[in-house]
Protein backbone atom coordinates (compact mmCIF):
# COMPACT_ATOMS: atom_id res chain seq x y z
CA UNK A 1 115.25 52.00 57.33
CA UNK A 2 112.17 52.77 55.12
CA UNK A 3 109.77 50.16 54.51
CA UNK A 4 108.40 48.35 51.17
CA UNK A 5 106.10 46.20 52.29
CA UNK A 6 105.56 43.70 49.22
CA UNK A 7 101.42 43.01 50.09
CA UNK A 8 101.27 46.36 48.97
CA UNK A 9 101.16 47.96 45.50
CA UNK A 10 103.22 51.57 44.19
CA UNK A 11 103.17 53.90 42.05
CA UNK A 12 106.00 56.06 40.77
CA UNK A 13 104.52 59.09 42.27
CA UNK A 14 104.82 57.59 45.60
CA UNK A 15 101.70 56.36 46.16
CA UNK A 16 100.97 52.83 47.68
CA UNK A 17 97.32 51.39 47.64
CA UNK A 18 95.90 48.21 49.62
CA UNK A 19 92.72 46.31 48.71
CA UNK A 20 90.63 46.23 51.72
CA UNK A 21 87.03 44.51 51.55
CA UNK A 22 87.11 45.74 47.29
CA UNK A 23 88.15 48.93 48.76
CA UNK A 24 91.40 50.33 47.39
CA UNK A 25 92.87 52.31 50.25
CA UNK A 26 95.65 54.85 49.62
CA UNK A 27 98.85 56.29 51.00
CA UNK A 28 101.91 57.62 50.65
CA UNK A 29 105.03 55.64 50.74
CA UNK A 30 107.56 55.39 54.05
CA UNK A 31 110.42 56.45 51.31
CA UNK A 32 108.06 59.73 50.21
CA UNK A 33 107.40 60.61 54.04
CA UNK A 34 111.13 60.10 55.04
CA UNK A 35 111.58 62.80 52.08
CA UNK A 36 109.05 65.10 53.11
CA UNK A 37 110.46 65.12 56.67
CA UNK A 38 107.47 66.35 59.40
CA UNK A 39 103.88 66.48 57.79
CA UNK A 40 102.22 69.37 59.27
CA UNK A 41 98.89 69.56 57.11
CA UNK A 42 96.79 67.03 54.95
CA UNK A 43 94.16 68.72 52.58
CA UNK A 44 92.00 65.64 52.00
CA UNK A 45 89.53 65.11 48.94
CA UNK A 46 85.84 65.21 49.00
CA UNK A 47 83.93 61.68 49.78
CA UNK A 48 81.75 61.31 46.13
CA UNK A 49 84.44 62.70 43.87
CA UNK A 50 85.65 60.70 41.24
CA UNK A 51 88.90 60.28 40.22
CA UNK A 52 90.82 58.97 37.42
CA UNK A 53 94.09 57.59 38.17
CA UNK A 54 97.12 60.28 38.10
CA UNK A 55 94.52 62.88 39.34
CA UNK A 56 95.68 65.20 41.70
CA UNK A 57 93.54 64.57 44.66
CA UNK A 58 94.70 65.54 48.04
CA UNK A 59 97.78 67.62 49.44
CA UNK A 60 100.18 66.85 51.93
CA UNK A 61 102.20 69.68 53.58
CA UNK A 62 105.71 69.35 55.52
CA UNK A 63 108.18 71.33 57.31
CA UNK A 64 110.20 70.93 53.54
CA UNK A 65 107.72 70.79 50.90
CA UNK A 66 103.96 70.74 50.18
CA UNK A 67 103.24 67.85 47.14
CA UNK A 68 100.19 66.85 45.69
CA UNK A 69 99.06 62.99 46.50
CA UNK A 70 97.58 61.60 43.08
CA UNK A 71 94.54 58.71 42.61
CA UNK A 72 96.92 55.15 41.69
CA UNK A 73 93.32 53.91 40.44
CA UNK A 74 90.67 55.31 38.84
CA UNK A 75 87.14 55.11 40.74
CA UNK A 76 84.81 57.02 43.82
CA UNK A 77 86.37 58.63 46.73
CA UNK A 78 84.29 56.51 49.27
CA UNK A 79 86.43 57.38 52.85
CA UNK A 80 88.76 60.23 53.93
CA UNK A 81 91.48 59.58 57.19
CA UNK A 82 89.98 62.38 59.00
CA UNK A 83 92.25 61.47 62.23
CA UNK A 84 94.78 63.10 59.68
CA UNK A 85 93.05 66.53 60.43
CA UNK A 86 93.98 66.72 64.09
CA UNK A 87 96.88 64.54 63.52
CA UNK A 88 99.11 65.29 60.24
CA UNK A 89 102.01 63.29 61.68
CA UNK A 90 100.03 60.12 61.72
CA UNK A 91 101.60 59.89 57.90
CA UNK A 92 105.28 60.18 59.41
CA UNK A 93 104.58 57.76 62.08
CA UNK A 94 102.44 55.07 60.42
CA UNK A 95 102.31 55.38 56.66
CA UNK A 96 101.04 52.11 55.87
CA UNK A 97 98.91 52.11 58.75
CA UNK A 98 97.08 54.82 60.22
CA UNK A 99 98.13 57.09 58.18
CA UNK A 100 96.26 56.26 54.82
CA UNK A 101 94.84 58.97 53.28
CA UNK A 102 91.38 58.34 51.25
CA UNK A 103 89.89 54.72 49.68
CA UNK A 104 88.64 54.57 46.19
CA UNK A 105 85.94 52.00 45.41
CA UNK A 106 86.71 51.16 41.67
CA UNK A 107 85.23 48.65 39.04
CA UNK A 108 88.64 48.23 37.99
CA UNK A 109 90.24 45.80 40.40
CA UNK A 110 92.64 44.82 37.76
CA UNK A 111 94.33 47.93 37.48
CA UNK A 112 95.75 47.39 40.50
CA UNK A 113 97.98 44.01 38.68
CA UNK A 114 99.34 46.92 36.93
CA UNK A 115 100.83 48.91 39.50
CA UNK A 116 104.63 48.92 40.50
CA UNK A 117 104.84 45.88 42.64
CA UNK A 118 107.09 46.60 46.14
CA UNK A 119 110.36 45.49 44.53
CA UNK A 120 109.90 47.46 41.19
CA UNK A 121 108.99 50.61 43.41
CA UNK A 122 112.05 50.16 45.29
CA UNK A 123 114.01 50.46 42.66
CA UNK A 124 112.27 53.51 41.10
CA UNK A 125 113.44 55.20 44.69
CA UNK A 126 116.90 53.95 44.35
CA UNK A 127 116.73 55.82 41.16
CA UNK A 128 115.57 58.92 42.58
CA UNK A 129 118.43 58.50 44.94
């Protein structure tokens, strides 16, 4: 059964972000990993760049598909999961856990009011189908 856990912020894309310590941390939903089936590669972003939110910023590749993962916030790529190098499937098994990709320190923490809250996401996937 895939997950929306409701502490957690979305965006359409399929992006989920969690304020840690001011930090905005970043994933990919349980719904967009169930789609993507195994994640074999993770083609992170570079700690310094900065991002404005719906920038393309890292890759995730499966056994189906390779999509890009895009910045929910605007801000400074301050953290990459680097465990994600050695262990892709960390996204499959964990993916709002261990298996965050990058974290975004932003001046902006309002933007993340903005963003689809778990309930409105989970009805932009029952959309998708």
């Amino acid at each position: 059964m895939v997950e929306f856990p409701v502490k957690l912020r979305f965006v359409d894309t399929h992006e989920w972000v969690r304020l840690e310590d001011g930090v905005a941390v970043v994933g990919i939903s349980d719904h967009a990993q169930d789609a993507l089936g195994d994640v074999v590669y993770v083609e992170l972003p570079d700690i310094g760049t900065t991002v404005t939110a719906g920038d393309e910023v890292a890759v995730v590749e499966s056994v189906k598909a390779a999509s890009d993962i895009y910045a929910p916030i605007g801000g400074s790529v301050v953290a990459v999961n680097e465990s994600l190098e050695d262990s892709p499937q960390l996204v499959n098994e964990l993916p709002y856990g261990d298996g965050w990709f990058f974290k975004i320190a932003t001046d902006d923490l309002g933007a993340l009011e903005r963003l689809l809250s778990a309930e409105d996401y989970k009805r932009v996937c029952k959309a998708y189908g």
